[in-house]
PDB file of C-alpha atoms in Angstrom:
ATOM      1  CA  UNK G 152      26.153  -0.412  -9.773  1.00 66.00           C
ATOM      2  CA  UNK G 153      25.281   3.092  -8.562  1.00 75.00           C
ATOM      3  CA  UNK G 154      24.352   3.862  -4.959  1.00 71.00           C
ATOM      4  CA  UNK G 155      20.722   4.538  -5.982  1.00 75.00           C
ATOM      5  CA  UNK G 156      20.477   1.157  -7.708  1.00 78.00           C
ATOM      6  CA  UNK G 157      22.059  -0.550  -4.716  1.00 70.00           C
ATOM      7  CA  UNK G 158      19.625   1.106  -2.295  1.00 66.00           C
ATOM      8  CA  UNK G 159      16.694   0.256  -4.562  1.00 70.00           C
ATOM      9  CA  UNK G 160      17.773  -3.392  -4.728  1.00 70.00           C
ATOM     10  CA  UNK G 161      18.173  -3.551  -0.942  1.00 59.00           C
ATOM     11  CA  UNK G 162      14.706  -2.038  -0.476  1.00 66.00           C
ATOM     12  CA  UNK G 163      13.194  -4.621  -2.851  1.00 67.00           C
ATOM     13  CA  UNK G 164      14.881  -7.465  -0.953  1.00 69.00           C
ATOM     14  CA  UNK G 165      13.747  -6.084   2.413  1.00 63.00           C
ATOM     15  CA  UNK G 166      10.184  -5.701   1.144  1.00 65.00           C
ATOM     16  CA  UNK G 167      10.127  -9.249  -0.190  1.00 67.00           C
ATOM     17  CA  UNK G 168      11.500 -10.628   3.074  1.00 56.00           C
ATOM     18  CA  UNK G 169       9.001  -8.692   5.204  1.00 56.00           C
ATOM     19  CA  UNK G 170       6.141  -9.708   2.929  1.00 63.00           C
ATOM     20  CA  UNK G 171       7.026 -13.381   3.390  1.00 61.00           C
ATOM     21  CA  UNK G 172       6.912 -12.853   7.156  1.00 55.00           C
ATOM     22  CA  UNK G 173       3.602 -10.973   6.780  1.00 62.00           C
ATOM     23  CA  UNK G 174       5.270  -7.909   8.297  1.00 69.00           C
ATOM     24  CA  UNK G 175       5.316  -5.627   5.268  1.00 87.00           C
ATOM     25  CA  UNK G 176       3.526  -2.277   5.427  1.00 92.00           C
ATOM     26  CA  UNK G 177       0.326  -1.769   3.452  1.00 94.00           C
ATOM     27  CA  UNK G 178      -1.925   1.238   2.961  1.00 97.00           C
ATOM     28  CA  UNK G 179      -5.598   0.444   3.512  1.00 97.00           C
ATOM     29  CA  UNK G 180      -7.805   2.972   1.708  1.00 96.00           C
ATOM     30  CA  UNK G 181     -11.562   2.842   2.282  1.00 96.00           C
ATOM     31  CA  UNK G 182     -13.800   4.658  -0.181  1.00 95.00           C
ATOM     32  CA  UNK G 183     -17.478   5.452  -0.409  1.00 91.00           C
ATOM     33  CA  UNK G 184     -19.390   5.584  -3.695  1.00 84.00           C
ATOM     34  CA  UNK G 185     -18.315   2.942  -4.477  1.00 88.00           C
ATOM     35  CA  UNK G 186     -17.771   1.396  -1.079  1.00 93.00           C
ATOM     36  CA  UNK G 187     -14.441  -0.401  -1.502  1.00 94.00           C
ATOM     37  CA  UNK G 188     -11.370  -1.311   0.473  1.00 96.00           C
ATOM     38  CA  UNK G 189      -8.094  -1.028  -1.417  1.00 96.00           C
ATOM     39  CA  UNK G 190      -4.685  -2.229  -0.281  1.00 96.00           C
ATOM     40  CA  UNK G 191      -1.556  -0.664  -1.743  1.00 96.00           C
ATOM     41  CA  UNK G 192       1.852  -2.137  -1.068  1.00 93.00           C
ATOM     42  CA  UNK G 193       3.872  -3.894   0.058  1.00 93.00           C
ATOM     43  CA  UNK G 194       6.370  -1.474   1.530  1.00 91.00           C
ATOM     44  CA  UNK G 195       9.424  -2.282   3.620  1.00 87.00           C
ATOM     45  CA  UNK G 196       9.220   0.970   5.565  1.00 88.00           C
ATOM     46  CA  UNK G 197       6.263   2.940   6.918  1.00 93.00           C
ATOM     47  CA  UNK G 198       7.661   6.238   5.599  1.00 93.00           C
ATOM     48  CA  UNK G 199       7.794   4.739   2.074  1.00 92.00           C
ATOM     49  CA  UNK G 200       4.082   3.969   2.283  1.00 95.00           C
ATOM     50  CA  UNK G 201       3.272   7.414   3.634  1.00 94.00           C
ATOM     51  CA  UNK G 202       5.189   9.086   0.795  1.00 95.00           C
ATOM     52  CA  UNK G 203       3.250   7.043  -1.785  1.00 95.00           C
ATOM     53  CA  UNK G 204      -0.132   7.634  -0.118  1.00 96.00           C
ATOM     54  CA  UNK G 205      -1.011  10.906  -1.843  1.00 96.00           C
ATOM     55  CA  UNK G 206      -0.506   9.400  -5.302  1.00 96.00           C
ATOM     56  CA  UNK G 207      -2.904   6.535  -4.595  1.00 96.00           C
ATOM     57  CA  UNK G 208      -5.518   8.880  -3.149  1.00 95.00           C
ATOM     58  CA  UNK G 209      -5.191  11.215  -6.118  1.00 95.00           C
ATOM     59  CA  UNK G 210      -5.726   8.300  -8.540  1.00 95.00           C
ATOM     60  CA  UNK G 211      -8.850   7.145  -6.690  1.00 94.00           C
ATOM     61  CA  UNK G 212     -10.269  10.673  -6.549  1.00 93.00           C
ATOM     62  CA  UNK G 213      -9.713  11.062 -10.293  1.00 94.00           C
ATOM     63  CA  UNK G 214     -11.920   7.980 -10.672  1.00 91.00           C
ATOM     64  CA  UNK G 215     -14.595   9.849  -8.655  1.00 92.00           C
ATOM     65  CA  UNK G 216     -14.163   7.710  -5.520  1.00 92.00           C
ATOM     66  CA  UNK G 217     -14.679   9.442  -2.185  1.00 93.00           C
ATOM     67  CA  UNK G 218     -11.882   8.501   0.200  1.00 92.00           C
ATOM     68  CA  UNK G 219     -13.130   7.982   3.762  1.00 93.00           C
ATOM     69  CA  UNK G 220     -10.097   6.646   5.622  1.00 96.00           C
ATOM     70  CA  UNK G 221      -6.480   5.754   5.054  1.00 96.00           C
ATOM     71  CA  UNK G 222      -4.679   3.484   7.499  1.00 97.00           C
ATOM     72  CA  UNK G 223      -1.146   2.176   7.539  1.00 96.00           C
ATOM     73  CA  UNK G 224      -1.108  -1.507   8.474  1.00 94.00           C
ATOM     74  CA  UNK G 225       1.501  -4.161   8.917  1.00 90.00           C
ATOM     75  CA  UNK G 226      -0.051  -7.348   7.568  1.00 83.00           C
ATOM     76  CA  UNK G 227      -0.724  -9.367   4.424  1.00 86.00           C
ATOM     77  CA  UNK G 228      -4.107  -8.657   2.813  1.00 90.00           C
ATOM     78  CA  UNK G 229      -5.997 -11.609   1.336  1.00 89.00           C
ATOM     79  CA  UNK G 230      -7.337  -9.453  -1.516  1.00 93.00           C
ATOM     80  CA  UNK G 231      -6.046  -6.137  -2.870  1.00 90.00           C
ATOM     81  CA  UNK G 232      -9.545  -4.784  -3.549  1.00 91.00           C
ATOM     82  CA  UNK G 233     -12.885  -5.672  -1.986  1.00 91.00           C
ATOM     83  CA  UNK G 234     -16.240  -4.279  -3.037  1.00 86.00           C
ATOM     84  CA  UNK G 235     -19.479  -4.102  -1.071  1.00 78.00           C
ATOM     85  CA  UNK G 236     -22.395  -4.754  -3.387  1.00 59.00           C
TER      86      UNK G 236
END
């Protein structure tokens, strides 16, 4: 097993463990038009989430969503996407 595969496996195990403890990192992205709250994650490390952030924002903007805020949170969301009707 290569070093990259070993590190990837360790990261997956750490993420799973932290998620079970409700301590994993999640990105909370709030958009307007439509008004939604999206959660992206889980991540074992805050810097992992921050590196992935731009890709999620880019995807939402391509769907014409207007991103209002992005927050890094350590918790377990009940739903990955919520919409205000």
